[in-house]
Amino acid sequence: MTIKRYGTEQVGAGGKPLPFARAVEADGWLHVSGQVAMEKGEIIEGGIIPQTHKAIANLLAILEEAGYGTEHVVRCGVWLDDPRDFWTFNKIYQEYFGAHPPARACVQSAMMVDCKVEIDCVAYKPKES
């Protein structure tokens, strides 16, 4: 089995290196680390709507880099800072995953950075023989 790591050189706020990969691929499985509404090492401004779009865009960019699409996503994990944002988040999430809805867990959680939402996923694509 080969393991491929994506984005191990990434930096966070203040230019500090982050101690994890953006994603790790093994035997057709891709595990994408939690994505927030970060751009150039900083969380974008705005509320749940722009932050949800940006967090999902960051997730989709990693999927695309690894050769996966939303049709390959098996499961998503979602953390919301404020439970009142649940329905707004769902509406935006459905725009991206409505055609291929994965299994999902969504919980309220205090965030490690000043953001409204974090999302990760696991995707699967059979290896080409």
Coordinates of C-alpha atoms in Angstrom, one line a residue, residues 32 35 53-66 68-70 73 96-97 119 121:
V32 CA -9.3 15.4 3.9
Q35 CA -11.3 22.9 6.3
H53 CA -18.8 28.8 0.8
K54 CA -15.1 29.3 1.4
A55 CA -14.7 26.2 3.7
I56 CA -16.4 24.0 1.1
A57 CA -14.4 25.6 -1.8
N58 CA -11.2 24.8 0.1
L59 CA -12.4 21.2 0.6
L60 CA -13.3 20.8 -3.1
A61 CA -10.0 22.2 -4.2
I62 CA -8.2 19.5 -2.2
L63 CA -10.5 16.8 -3.7
E64 CA -9.8 18.1 -7.2
E65 CA -6.0 18.3 -6.6
A66 CA -6.1 14.6 -5.6
Y68 CA -11.6 13.2 -6.7
G69 CA -15.0 14.9 -7.0
T70 CA -18.1 15.2 -4.9
V73 CA -17.3 11.7 -1.1
Y96 CA -22.5 21.5 -3.4
F97 CA -23.5 17.9 -2.4
I119 CA -15.8 20.6 7.4
C121 CA -14.5 14.4 4.4

